[in-house]
Coordinates of C-alpha atoms in Angstrom, one line a residue:
M1100 CA 0.0 0.0 0.0
L1101 CA 2.9 2.3 0.8
K1102 CA 4.5 1.5 -2.5
R1103 CA 1.3 2.3 -4.4
N1104 CA 0.9 5.6 -2.6
R1105 CA 4.5 6.5 -3.4
Y1106 CA 3.9 5.7 -7.1
S1107 CA 0.7 7.8 -7.0
T1108 CA 2.6 10.7 -5.6
L1109 CA 5.3 10.4 -8.2
A1110 CA 2.6 10.3 -11.0
A1111 CA 0.9 13.3 -9.6
R1112 CA 4.1 15.2 -9.5
A1113 CA 4.9 14.2 -13.1
R1114 CA 1.5 15.3 -14.3
S1115 CA 2.0 18.6 -12.5
W1116 CA 5.4 19.1 -14.1
L1117 CA 4.0 18.3 -17.5
R1118 CA 1.2 20.8 -17.1
R1119 CA 3.8 23.4 -16.4
A1120 CA 6.5 22.3 -18.9
V1121 CA 4.4 21.7 -22.0
P1122 CA 3.0 25.2 -22.2
A1123 CA 6.5 26.5 -21.6
L1124 CA 8.0 24.3 -24.3
L1125 CA 5.2 25.4 -26.7
L1126 CA 5.9 29.0 -25.8
C1127 CA 9.7 28.5 -26.5
A1128 CA 8.9 26.8 -29.8
T1129 CA 6.6 29.7 -30.8
A1130 CA 9.2 32.2 -29.8
A1131 CA 11.9 30.4 -31.8
H1132 CA 9.6 30.3 -34.8
A1133 CA 8.8 34.0 -34.4
A1134 CA 12.5 34.7 -34.1
A1135 CA 13.2 33.0 -37.4
P1136 CA 13.1 35.6 -40.2
T1137 CA 10.1 35.4 -42.5
L1138 CA 10.4 34.8 -46.2
E1139 CA 9.5 38.5 -46.8
A1140 CA 12.2 39.6 -44.4
E1141 CA 14.8 37.5 -46.0
F1142 CA 13.8 38.8 -49.4
A1143 CA 14.0 42.3 -48.2
A1144 CA 17.5 41.8 -46.7
G1145 CA 18.6 40.0 -49.9
L1146 CA 17.4 42.7 -52.2
K1147 CA 19.3 45.3 -50.2
E1148 CA 22.5 43.3 -50.1
E1149 CA 22.4 42.5 -53.8
G1150 CA 21.6 46.0 -54.9
L1151 CA 18.2 45.1 -56.4
A1152 CA 15.1 47.3 -56.5
G1153 CA 12.3 44.9 -55.8
A1154 CA 10.9 41.4 -56.4
V1155 CA 7.6 39.5 -56.7
W1156 CA 7.2 35.8 -56.2
S1157 CA 4.6 33.0 -56.1
E1158 CA 4.6 29.5 -54.7
V1159 CA 2.4 26.6 -55.7
L1160 CA 1.8 24.2 -52.8
P1161 CA 0.8 20.5 -53.0
D1162 CA -2.7 21.3 -51.9
G1163 CA -3.2 23.6 -54.9
T1164 CA -2.8 26.8 -52.9
V1165 CA -0.9 29.7 -54.6
K1166 CA 0.9 32.0 -52.3
V1167 CA 2.2 35.3 -53.6
G1168 CA 4.5 37.9 -52.1
A1169 CA 6.4 41.1 -52.9
S1170 CA 9.3 43.1 -51.5
G1171 CA 11.3 46.2 -52.3
L1172 CA 10.3 49.0 -54.7
R1173 CA 8.3 49.1 -57.9
D1174 CA 9.5 52.6 -58.7
A1175 CA 12.7 53.7 -56.8
A1176 CA 12.5 57.3 -58.0
R1177 CA 9.1 57.8 -56.4
Q1178 CA 9.6 55.2 -53.6
V1179 CA 6.5 53.3 -54.7
P1180 CA 6.6 49.9 -53.0
M1181 CA 6.3 46.6 -54.9
Q1182 CA 2.9 44.9 -54.6
A1183 CA 2.1 41.3 -55.1
D1184 CA -0.1 42.2 -58.2
T1185 CA 2.6 44.4 -59.8
R1186 CA 3.1 43.5 -63.4
M1187 CA 6.7 42.4 -64.4
Q1188 CA 8.4 41.7 -67.6
V1189 CA 10.0 38.2 -67.5
G1190 CA 11.9 38.0 -70.8
S1191 CA 12.6 34.4 -71.9
V1192 CA 10.2 32.9 -69.3
G1193 CA 7.6 33.9 -71.8
K1194 CA 9.0 31.3 -74.2
V1195 CA 7.3 28.7 -72.0
A1196 CA 3.9 30.3 -72.7
L1197 CA 4.7 30.7 -76.4
A1198 CA 5.7 27.0 -76.6
L1199 CA 2.3 26.1 -75.1
G1200 CA 0.7 28.2 -77.8
V1201 CA 2.5 26.2 -80.5
L1202 CA 1.6 22.9 -78.7
R1203 CA -2.1 24.1 -78.7
L1204 CA -1.9 24.4 -82.5
I1205 CA -0.4 20.9 -82.7
S1206 CA -3.2 19.6 -80.4
E1207 CA -5.7 21.1 -82.9
D1208 CA -3.9 19.3 -85.8
R1209 CA -2.9 22.5 -87.4
L1210 CA 0.8 21.6 -87.1
T1211 CA 2.9 18.7 -86.0
L1212 CA 6.1 18.5 -84.1
D1213 CA 7.7 17.1 -87.2
T1214 CA 6.5 19.8 -89.6
P1215 CA 9.5 21.2 -91.4
L1216 CA 10.0 24.9 -90.9
Q1217 CA 10.4 25.6 -94.6
Q1218 CA 7.1 23.9 -95.3
V1219 CA 5.4 26.7 -93.3
L1220 CA 7.8 29.5 -94.2
P1221 CA 9.2 28.6 -97.6
E1222 CA 10.5 32.1 -98.2
L1223 CA 13.2 31.8 -95.5
A1224 CA 16.8 31.4 -96.7
V1225 CA 17.8 28.6 -94.3
R1226 CA 21.2 27.2 -95.1
N1227 CA 21.1 23.6 -93.8
P1228 CA 23.8 21.1 -95.0
W1229 CA 21.6 18.3 -93.6
L1230 CA 18.4 19.4 -95.4
A1231 CA 18.0 16.1 -97.3
S1232 CA 17.9 13.9 -94.1
D1233 CA 17.3 16.4 -91.3
P1234 CA 15.4 19.5 -92.0
V1235 CA 14.7 22.0 -89.2
R1236 CA 11.4 21.0 -87.7
I1237 CA 9.0 22.6 -85.2
R1238 CA 10.3 20.3 -82.4
H1239 CA 13.8 21.5 -83.0
L1240 CA 12.8 25.2 -82.6
L1241 CA 10.9 24.4 -79.4
A1242 CA 13.8 22.4 -77.9
H1243 CA 16.6 24.7 -79.1
T1244 CA 18.1 21.9 -81.1
S1245 CA 17.7 23.5 -84.6
G1246 CA 21.4 24.3 -84.9
L1247 CA 20.6 28.0 -85.6
D1248 CA 22.5 30.9 -84.1
N1249 CA 21.2 32.4 -80.8
V1250 CA 21.0 36.1 -81.7
R1251 CA 22.9 38.9 -83.5
F1252 CA 23.9 42.2 -82.0
W1253 CA 21.5 44.1 -84.3
Q1254 CA 18.6 41.9 -83.4
A1255 CA 19.1 42.4 -79.6
F1256 CA 20.5 45.9 -79.3
S1257 CA 18.5 48.3 -81.5
L1258 CA 16.1 51.1 -81.0
K1259 CA 14.8 50.8 -84.6
P1260 CA 11.9 48.3 -84.2
A1261 CA 8.4 49.4 -83.3
P1262 CA 5.9 47.4 -81.4
D1263 CA 4.3 46.2 -84.6
T1264 CA 7.4 45.8 -86.8
P1265 CA 6.9 42.7 -89.0
L1266 CA 8.7 39.7 -87.5
A1267 CA 10.3 39.0 -90.9
E1268 CA 12.5 42.1 -90.5
A1269 CA 14.3 40.2 -87.7
F1270 CA 15.6 37.8 -90.4
D1271 CA 16.5 40.3 -93.1
G1272 CA 20.3 40.0 -92.5
G1273 CA 21.8 38.2 -95.4
G1274 CA 22.3 34.6 -96.4
N1275 CA 24.4 33.5 -93.4
L1276 CA 21.9 34.6 -90.8
L1277 CA 19.9 31.3 -90.8
R1278 CA 22.9 29.0 -91.2
V1279 CA 22.4 25.6 -89.4
R1280 CA 25.7 24.9 -87.6
T1281 CA 25.0 21.4 -86.2
R1282 CA 22.7 18.6 -87.4
P1283 CA 19.2 19.5 -86.4
G1284 CA 18.1 17.5 -83.3
S1285 CA 21.7 16.5 -82.3
R1286 CA 22.8 19.2 -79.9
Y1287 CA 21.2 21.8 -77.7
A1288 CA 22.1 25.4 -78.5
Y1289 CA 19.9 28.2 -77.1
S1290 CA 18.4 30.2 -80.0
N1291 CA 16.3 33.3 -79.6
M1292 CA 16.1 33.3 -83.4
G1293 CA 14.3 29.9 -83.2
Y1294 CA 11.6 31.4 -81.0
G1295 CA 11.3 34.4 -83.3
L1296 CA 10.7 31.9 -86.1
L1297 CA 8.0 30.2 -84.0
G1298 CA 6.2 33.6 -83.7
M1299 CA 6.2 33.7 -87.5
V1300 CA 4.9 30.1 -87.7
I1301 CA 2.0 31.0 -85.4
E1302 CA 1.2 34.1 -87.6
R1303 CA 1.3 32.0 -90.8
V1304 CA -0.9 29.2 -89.4
T1305 CA -3.4 31.5 -87.7
G1306 CA -3.4 34.4 -90.1
Q1307 CA -3.1 37.0 -87.3
P1308 CA -0.4 38.6 -85.2
Y1309 CA 1.0 36.1 -82.8
E1310 CA 0.4 38.4 -79.8
R1311 CA -3.3 38.7 -80.6
Y1312 CA -3.7 34.9 -81.1
L1313 CA -1.9 33.9 -78.0
D1314 CA -3.6 36.5 -75.8
A1315 CA -7.0 35.3 -76.9
Q1316 CA -6.5 31.6 -77.5
L1317 CA -4.0 30.7 -74.8
L1318 CA -3.8 33.2 -72.0
Q1319 CA -7.6 33.9 -71.8
P1320 CA -8.5 30.2 -71.5
L1321 CA -5.8 29.6 -68.9
G1322 CA -7.2 32.4 -66.9
L1323 CA -4.1 34.6 -67.1
A1324 CA -6.0 37.9 -67.2
D1325 CA -3.0 40.0 -66.1
S1326 CA -0.6 38.6 -68.7
T1327 CA 0.0 39.7 -72.3
F1328 CA 2.4 39.1 -75.2
A1329 CA 1.7 42.6 -76.4
F1330 CA 4.2 45.4 -76.0
V1331 CA 3.9 47.1 -72.6
S1332 CA 6.1 49.9 -71.3
Q1333 CA 6.4 52.2 -68.3
T1334 CA 6.2 55.3 -70.5
G1335 CA 4.6 56.5 -73.7
P1336 CA 1.5 55.4 -75.5
H1337 CA 1.9 51.8 -74.3
A1338 CA 2.4 52.7 -70.6
D1339 CA 0.9 50.6 -67.9
P1340 CA 0.7 52.1 -64.4
R1341 CA 1.0 48.6 -62.8
L1342 CA 4.2 47.8 -64.6
A1343 CA 7.3 48.0 -62.5
M1344 CA 10.2 50.2 -63.7
G1345 CA 13.2 48.2 -64.9
Y1346 CA 16.7 49.0 -63.5
F1347 CA 20.4 48.1 -64.1
E1348 CA 23.3 48.4 -61.7
H1349 CA 23.4 51.4 -59.4
G1350 CA 19.7 52.1 -59.9
V1351 CA 19.9 53.2 -63.5
A1352 CA 16.2 53.2 -64.7
Q1353 CA 15.4 51.8 -68.2
P1354 CA 11.9 51.7 -69.6
A1355 CA 11.0 48.8 -71.9
V1356 CA 11.6 49.2 -75.6
P1357 CA 10.3 47.2 -78.6
Q1358 CA 12.5 44.5 -80.1
Y1359 CA 13.0 42.6 -83.3
L1360 CA 12.8 39.1 -81.7
R1361 CA 9.9 39.9 -79.5
P1362 CA 8.4 36.3 -79.5
A1363 CA 11.6 35.2 -77.7
A1364 CA 11.4 37.7 -74.8
Q1365 CA 8.3 40.0 -74.8
F1366 CA 5.9 38.9 -72.0
T1367 CA 4.3 40.8 -69.2
T1368 CA 2.7 39.0 -66.3
T1369 CA 2.1 38.9 -62.5
A1370 CA 3.2 36.5 -59.8
A1371 CA -0.4 35.1 -59.4
D1372 CA -0.7 34.5 -63.2
M1373 CA 2.6 32.6 -63.2
G1374 CA 1.4 30.5 -60.3
K1375 CA -1.6 29.5 -62.5
L1376 CA 0.6 28.8 -65.4
A1377 CA 2.8 26.6 -63.2
Q1378 CA -0.3 24.6 -62.1
F1379 CA -1.2 24.0 -65.7
L1380 CA 2.3 22.9 -66.6
M1381 CA 2.1 20.3 -63.8
G1382 CA -1.3 19.1 -64.9
D1383 CA -2.7 16.8 -67.6
G1384 CA -3.3 19.5 -70.2
K1385 CA -7.1 19.6 -69.6
L1386 CA -9.2 22.7 -69.1
Q1387 CA -12.7 22.3 -67.7
G1388 CA -12.6 18.6 -68.5
A1389 CA -11.6 19.0 -72.1
Q1390 CA -8.1 18.3 -73.5
F1391 CA -6.5 21.6 -74.2
I1392 CA -3.1 20.3 -75.0
D1393 CA -2.4 16.7 -75.9
L1394 CA -1.3 14.6 -72.9
A1395 CA 1.8 13.2 -74.7
L1396 CA 2.9 16.8 -75.4
M1397 CA 2.5 17.7 -71.8
G1398 CA 4.7 14.8 -70.9
A1399 CA 7.4 16.1 -73.3
L1400 CA 7.5 19.7 -71.8
S1401 CA 10.7 19.0 -69.9
E1402 CA 11.8 15.7 -71.3
P1403 CA 15.1 15.9 -73.2
A1404 CA 14.8 13.6 -76.2
G1405 CA 16.6 13.0 -79.4
T1406 CA 19.8 14.7 -78.8
D1407 CA 23.1 12.8 -78.8
A1408 CA 23.5 13.5 -75.1
A1409 CA 20.0 12.2 -74.2
Q1410 CA 20.6 9.1 -76.3
A1411 CA 23.9 8.6 -74.4
G1412 CA 22.0 8.4 -71.1
L1413 CA 22.1 12.0 -69.8
A1414 CA 18.7 13.0 -68.3
T1415 CA 19.5 16.7 -68.0
G1416 CA 18.6 18.9 -71.0
H1417 CA 15.7 20.8 -72.6
G1418 CA 12.3 19.5 -73.5
L1419 CA 9.7 21.3 -75.6
A1420 CA 9.4 24.2 -73.1
L1421 CA 11.5 23.7 -70.0
A1422 CA 15.0 22.5 -69.0
V1423 CA 15.7 19.9 -66.3
R1424 CA 17.4 21.8 -63.5
D1425 CA 19.4 20.0 -60.8
R1426 CA 20.2 22.4 -58.1
H1427 CA 20.6 22.2 -54.3
N1428 CA 19.8 18.5 -54.3
V1429 CA 16.4 19.2 -55.8
V1430 CA 15.6 18.3 -59.5
G1431 CA 12.9 20.2 -61.3
A1432 CA 12.1 21.8 -64.7
C1433 CA 12.8 25.5 -65.1
H1434 CA 13.2 28.4 -67.4
P1435 CA 15.1 31.6 -66.6
G1436 CA 14.4 35.0 -68.2
T1437 CA 16.1 38.3 -68.8
A1438 CA 14.4 41.5 -70.1
V1439 CA 15.5 45.1 -70.2
G1440 CA 15.9 45.8 -66.5
F1441 CA 14.4 42.6 -65.3
R1442 CA 15.3 39.0 -64.3
A1443 CA 13.0 36.1 -63.7
M1444 CA 12.9 32.3 -63.0
L1445 CA 10.1 29.8 -63.2
C1446 CA 10.6 26.2 -61.7
I1447 CA 8.1 23.4 -61.4
Y1448 CA 8.5 20.2 -59.4
P1449 CA 5.7 17.9 -60.6
E1450 CA 6.6 15.0 -58.3
Q1451 CA 5.9 17.2 -55.3
D1452 CA 3.0 19.2 -56.9
S1453 CA 5.0 22.3 -56.1
A1454 CA 6.4 25.2 -58.1
F1455 CA 7.8 28.7 -57.7
F1456 CA 8.2 31.9 -59.8
V1457 CA 10.3 34.9 -58.9
A1458 CA 10.9 38.1 -60.8
F1459 CA 13.1 41.1 -60.1
N1460 CA 12.9 44.6 -61.6
T1461 CA 16.7 44.9 -61.7
D1462 CA 19.2 43.3 -64.1
A1463 CA 22.5 43.4 -62.3
E1464 CA 25.4 41.2 -63.5
A1465 CA 27.1 40.9 -60.1
A1466 CA 23.9 40.1 -58.1
D1467 CA 23.4 36.6 -56.7
Y1468 CA 19.9 35.7 -57.9
E1469 CA 20.4 32.1 -56.9
R1470 CA 20.1 33.0 -53.3
F1471 CA 16.4 33.8 -53.8
N1472 CA 15.8 30.5 -55.5
R1473 CA 17.3 28.8 -52.5
L1474 CA 15.0 30.7 -50.2
L1475 CA 11.9 29.6 -52.2
L1476 CA 13.1 26.0 -52.3
R1477 CA 13.6 26.0 -48.6
D1478 CA 10.2 27.6 -48.0
L1479 CA 8.5 24.9 -50.2
E1480 CA 10.2 22.2 -48.1
L1481 CA 10.9 20.0 -51.1
P1482 CA 12.5 16.7 -50.2
L1483 CA 16.2 16.5 -51.0
R1484 CA 17.5 13.9 -53.4
A1485 CA 20.4 11.7 -52.4
P1486 CA 23.4 11.9 -54.8
A1487 CA 23.6 9.2 -57.5
P1488 CA 26.1 6.5 -56.3
Q1489 CA 29.5 6.3 -57.7
G1490 CA 29.8 3.8 -60.6
T1491 CA 32.5 2.1 -62.6
P1492 CA 33.9 4.4 -65.4
A1493 CA 34.4 3.1 -68.9
P1494 CA 38.0 2.0 -69.5
T1495 CA 38.3 4.4 -72.4
V1496 CA 37.7 7.6 -70.4
E1497 CA 41.3 8.7 -70.7
N1498 CA 40.9 8.9 -74.4
W1499 CA 38.8 12.0 -73.9
Q1500 CA 41.6 14.1 -72.3
G1501 CA 42.5 17.3 -74.1
V1502 CA 41.3 20.8 -74.8
Y1503 CA 37.7 21.4 -75.7
V1504 CA 36.0 24.4 -77.3
P1505 CA 32.2 25.3 -77.3
S1506 CA 30.5 23.7 -80.3
P1507 CA 28.4 25.4 -81.4
S1508 CA 29.4 28.8 -80.1
A1509 CA 26.7 30.8 -78.2
M1510 CA 26.9 33.3 -81.1
A1511 CA 28.4 32.4 -84.4
S1512 CA 30.0 35.8 -84.8
M1513 CA 31.9 35.2 -81.6
A1514 CA 33.4 31.8 -82.5
W1515 CA 37.0 33.0 -82.4
V1516 CA 36.5 34.6 -79.0
D1517 CA 34.9 31.3 -77.7
A1518 CA 37.7 29.2 -79.1
V1519 CA 40.5 31.3 -77.7
F1520 CA 39.0 32.3 -74.4
G1521 CA 36.2 29.9 -73.8
F1522 CA 38.1 26.6 -73.9
T1523 CA 38.1 23.9 -71.2
R1524 CA 40.7 21.4 -70.4
V1525 CA 39.5 17.8 -69.6
K1526 CA 41.8 15.7 -67.4
W1527 CA 41.3 12.2 -66.0
D1528 CA 43.4 11.1 -63.0
G1529 CA 42.1 7.5 -62.8
E1530 CA 39.4 8.3 -60.3
S1531 CA 37.8 11.6 -61.2
L1532 CA 37.3 13.7 -64.3
F1533 CA 38.4 17.3 -64.0
L1534 CA 37.1 20.2 -66.1
I1535 CA 39.5 23.1 -66.0
P1536 CA 38.1 26.1 -67.9
F1537 CA 40.3 29.0 -68.9
Q1538 CA 37.8 31.3 -67.2
G1539 CA 36.1 30.0 -64.1
E1540 CA 36.6 27.5 -61.3
P1541 CA 37.8 24.0 -62.0
K1542 CA 35.1 21.3 -61.5
E1543 CA 35.6 17.7 -60.3
L1544 CA 33.3 15.1 -61.8
E1545 CA 32.6 11.7 -60.1
P1546 CA 32.0 8.7 -62.4
V1547 CA 28.5 7.3 -62.1
G1548 CA 28.9 4.5 -64.6
G1549 CA 30.3 4.2 -68.1
L1550 CA 30.8 7.7 -69.7
L1551 CA 28.4 9.5 -67.3
F1552 CA 29.7 11.8 -64.6
R1553 CA 28.3 13.8 -61.7
A1554 CA 29.5 17.2 -60.5
S1555 CA 29.7 17.5 -56.7
D1556 CA 26.9 20.1 -56.6
R1557 CA 24.5 17.8 -58.6
S1558 CA 22.4 14.9 -57.4
T1559 CA 22.2 13.1 -60.8
A1560 CA 24.6 12.6 -63.8
S1561 CA 25.5 16.1 -65.0
H1562 CA 28.0 15.4 -67.9
V1563 CA 28.5 12.7 -70.5
L1564 CA 31.4 11.9 -72.9
M1565 CA 30.5 11.0 -76.4
Q1566 CA 32.0 10.3 -79.8
E1567 CA 30.2 11.8 -82.8
D1568 CA 31.5 11.3 -86.3
G1569 CA 34.9 10.6 -85.0
K1570 CA 34.9 13.7 -82.8
H1571 CA 35.2 13.6 -79.0
V1572 CA 32.4 15.6 -77.3
L1573 CA 31.7 16.6 -73.8
S1574 CA 28.1 17.7 -72.9
D1575 CA 26.1 18.7 -69.9
G1576 CA 22.8 18.6 -71.9
L1577 CA 22.7 22.4 -72.3
R1578 CA 26.3 23.0 -73.6
S1579 CA 28.5 20.9 -75.9
Y1580 CA 32.2 21.0 -76.3
E1581 CA 34.3 19.4 -79.0
R1582 CA 37.9 18.4 -78.5
A1583 CA 40.2 20.6 -80.6
S1584 CA 43.5 19.7 -82.2
M1585 CA 46.3 20.8 -79.9
L1586 CA 48.1 22.1 -83.0
R1587 CA 45.1 24.3 -83.9
M1588 CA 44.9 25.7 -80.4
L1589 CA 48.6 26.4 -80.2
V1590 CA 48.3 28.3 -83.5
L1591 CA 45.4 30.3 -82.2
W1592 CA 47.1 31.1 -78.9
G1593 CA 50.4 31.8 -80.6
S1594 CA 48.7 34.1 -83.1
L1595 CA 47.0 36.0 -80.3
A1596 CA 50.2 36.3 -78.2
L1597 CA 52.4 37.4 -81.1
G1598 CA 49.8 39.8 -82.4
A1599 CA 49.1 41.4 -79.0
G1600 CA 52.8 41.7 -78.4
G1601 CA 53.2 43.4 -81.8
L1602 CA 50.4 45.9 -81.2
L1603 CA 51.8 46.6 -77.7
Y1604 CA 55.2 47.3 -79.3
V1605 CA 53.7 49.7 -81.8
L1606 CA 51.9 51.5 -79.0
V1607 CA 54.6 51.7 -76.5
V1608 CA 57.6 52.3 -78.8
G1609 CA 55.6 54.6 -81.0
I1610 CA 54.6 56.8 -78.0
W1611 CA 58.2 56.7 -76.7
R1612 CA 59.6 57.9 -80.0
A1613 CA 56.9 60.6 -80.1
A1614 CA 58.0 61.7 -76.6
L1615 CA 61.6 61.9 -77.8
R1616 CA 60.4 63.8 -80.9
S1617 CA 61.9 61.2 -83.1
L1618 CA 58.7 59.9 -84.6
G1619 CA 58.6 61.5 -88.0
R1620 CA 56.0 61.0 -90.7
G1621 CA 58.4 58.7 -92.4
D1622 CA 58.8 56.4 -89.4
H1623 CA 57.6 52.8 -89.8
L1624 CA 55.4 53.1 -86.8
F1625 CA 53.9 56.5 -87.5
V1626 CA 50.8 55.4 -89.5
P1627 CA 50.2 52.2 -87.4
L1628 CA 50.4 54.2 -84.2
L1629 CA 47.9 56.8 -85.5
S1630 CA 45.6 53.9 -86.5
L1631 CA 45.8 52.4 -83.0
L1632 CA 45.1 55.7 -81.3
A1633 CA 42.1 56.1 -83.6
L1634 CA 40.5 53.3 -81.7
L1635 CA 39.9 55.8 -79.0
L1636 CA 37.7 58.1 -81.2
P1637 CA 34.5 56.1 -80.8
L1638 CA 34.7 55.8 -77.0
P1639 CA 33.1 59.1 -76.1
F1640 CA 30.3 58.5 -78.5
F1641 CA 29.6 55.0 -77.1
Y1642 CA 29.7 56.5 -73.6
F1643 CA 26.9 59.0 -74.4
Q1644 CA 24.7 56.6 -76.4
S1645 CA 22.4 54.0 -75.0
Y1646 CA 23.8 50.5 -74.9
L1647 CA 20.5 49.5 -76.5
R1648 CA 21.9 51.1 -79.7
L1649 CA 25.0 48.9 -79.9
G1650 CA 23.6 47.1 -83.0
D1651 CA 22.4 50.2 -84.8
V1652 CA 24.4 52.2 -87.3
T1653 CA 25.5 55.2 -85.2
I1654 CA 28.4 57.7 -85.2
A1655 CA 30.0 55.5 -82.6
S1656 CA 29.6 52.2 -84.5
V1657 CA 30.7 53.7 -87.8
L1658 CA 33.8 55.2 -86.3
L1659 CA 34.6 51.8 -84.7
A1660 CA 34.2 50.1 -88.0
L1661 CA 36.4 52.6 -89.8
A1662 CA 39.1 52.5 -87.1
T1663 CA 39.2 48.7 -86.9
G1664 CA 39.1 48.4 -90.7
A1665 CA 42.0 50.9 -91.1
L1666 CA 44.2 49.1 -88.6
P1667 CA 45.4 46.2 -90.8
L1668 CA 45.9 48.5 -93.7
A1669 CA 47.9 50.9 -91.6
T1670 CA 50.0 48.0 -90.3
A1671 CA 50.6 46.7 -93.8
F1672 CA 51.6 50.2 -94.8
G1673 CA 54.2 50.3 -92.0
L1674 CA 55.6 47.0 -93.2
A1675 CA 55.8 48.3 -96.7
R1676 CA 57.8 51.3 -95.4
C1677 CA 60.2 48.9 -93.6
W1678 CA 60.7 47.0 -96.9
R1679 CA 61.4 50.1 -98.9
S1680 CA 63.7 51.5 -96.3
H1681 CA 65.7 48.5 -95.1
G1682 CA 64.8 45.5 -97.3
T1683 CA 64.3 42.2 -95.5
P1684 CA 64.5 41.9 -91.7
A1685 CA 67.9 40.3 -92.1
E1686 CA 69.2 43.4 -93.9
A1687 CA 67.7 45.9 -91.5
G1688 CA 69.4 47.5 -88.5
S1689 CA 68.5 46.5 -84.9
W1690 CA 65.6 48.9 -84.4
A1691 CA 64.2 48.5 -87.9
K1692 CA 64.4 44.7 -87.4
W1693 CA 62.3 44.9 -84.3
D1694 CA 59.8 47.2 -86.1
W1695 CA 59.6 44.5 -88.9
V1696 CA 58.9 41.7 -86.4
A1697 CA 56.3 43.7 -84.4
L1698 CA 54.4 44.9 -87.5
L1699 CA 54.5 41.4 -89.0
A1700 CA 53.2 39.9 -85.8
A1701 CA 50.4 42.4 -85.5
L1702 CA 49.4 42.0 -89.1
Q1703 CA 49.0 38.3 -88.9
L1704 CA 46.6 38.6 -85.9
L1705 CA 44.6 41.3 -87.7
L1706 CA 44.3 39.1 -90.7
V1707 CA 43.2 36.2 -88.5
L1708 CA 40.5 38.4 -87.0
A1709 CA 39.4 39.5 -90.4
W1710 CA 39.2 35.8 -91.5
W1711 CA 36.9 35.1 -88.5
G1712 CA 34.7 38.1 -89.4
L1713 CA 35.7 40.4 -86.5
L1714 CA 37.5 43.0 -88.6
P1715 CA 36.4 45.5 -89.5
L1716 CA 34.2 45.4 -86.4
R1717 CA 30.8 46.3 -87.7
L1718 CA 28.5 45.8 -84.7
W1719 CA 25.4 46.2 -86.9
Q1720 CA 26.4 43.0 -88.7
L1721 CA 27.5 40.9 -85.8

């Protein structure tokens, strides 16, 4: 009896302690939760630290709820706060919606994925060496596997186009503009031109401007009432008071301007509308019980298919509208976007019925936009994926060692720049594959089996080694690199080193002689030095003109073309003077011999640049 009483007393004391402790523990937990910064607070702090004006975002939760938020300023000059319903321009994120418009036409049997582009637009001057077996098809344009160039300077940086400029004017740039650089369907190469062509396809099939068709036949049925493909700006006749002002670094404001390739980047929307779009992307393609977009097409939105990398087993890449994105141990399907003064990102995670969208009204090169993606992923509480286990590499991996260059280049006109400065060295040490880029941090890849490899910050295979037509290729699904001949690379690097040294000699020695008053008009370096100094003439004109006119014919761009075009002629003239004055280098005196060598070294580089289409530097043709 005594023992039972003792136990009863202890139980009573325990119940009493729990009655006091549980509320205290709950209070502590509540206080800790309250002490943790909210998503809004973290966004506000991040915007300030990254020098960004404002942001809007939306989150799609598994229960179908769409949460929206906003932080920062919509208009910094007037200190107008950003609101959740503020309209934003999202650049290439609009490609996702445009792709859905094309898929709607396919679902209505007005097109097919395999319809050749030139069947719809026969007037286009497409140069395709693989035309007989592999024409450019609608699926290639959607998935960025057409092999077409991305964009030209004059298409992206021009103030000439109006909101209603015919789309065909974006392709009035000569016979080489629509040159197919890789076999259609074989490699991913981002192409704004491709989506510009899709806009023309929509217009040809529907018989109306693509903006009008998509607004009425896509956005309206989807319930995206605050979104439009039409041109909207912050000022002028197309002004919208709900549209945020766009900014660059240091708070420089920039209103929206019309563009040639507007189907590739002209889209205005809100966070709530993008939440609705994300929900549709994760669905079965039905609207009100009726099939709006074919189910098979919905399944291919983010499924890489057909490329050599996909056939080699790499799961990352681009589908018909979205690219597989493996970040922070979470795998989803995303599309980024950049517009004048704006940045945006849309990501969906169908397995978790979750998604997020975020847009900023600042386009700053140095800002870390990825930190905000991490915040949204954390807030969605998506399950983390365990890294793929290490596998046995193929015994032939060492055969892929060497120097690799982008193939194709991001811009055809910049192929020399990519080859000389954008190369990557591939090294195998028996356990790991190392990618050592000329610019950027080295990356170690772990083998996951065969010729597939995984970067340490990825959870699935991120790279694959392939052999195509006897060429060794490295791909991550969104970029491809071909191994280059070491002799070719040595020639390119040597040409650059010798040419830069020669030009530096002309500049330094020429100015030194001028300072000593020994640089007469008859001097070998007189004309080449004047030509080099003439490169400074366009600078003040570029400084005072908008960067959005870089692709236009302006005083600045004409002066640059004249100065760069005159440089090889002036260098050759200096060499001719050396020849007339001293004969061959062996016959010349010490100083004249060095002049010979320097001018010859400079001239060979200038001729190489001219061969690659970089001299004269005509920005309106790049």
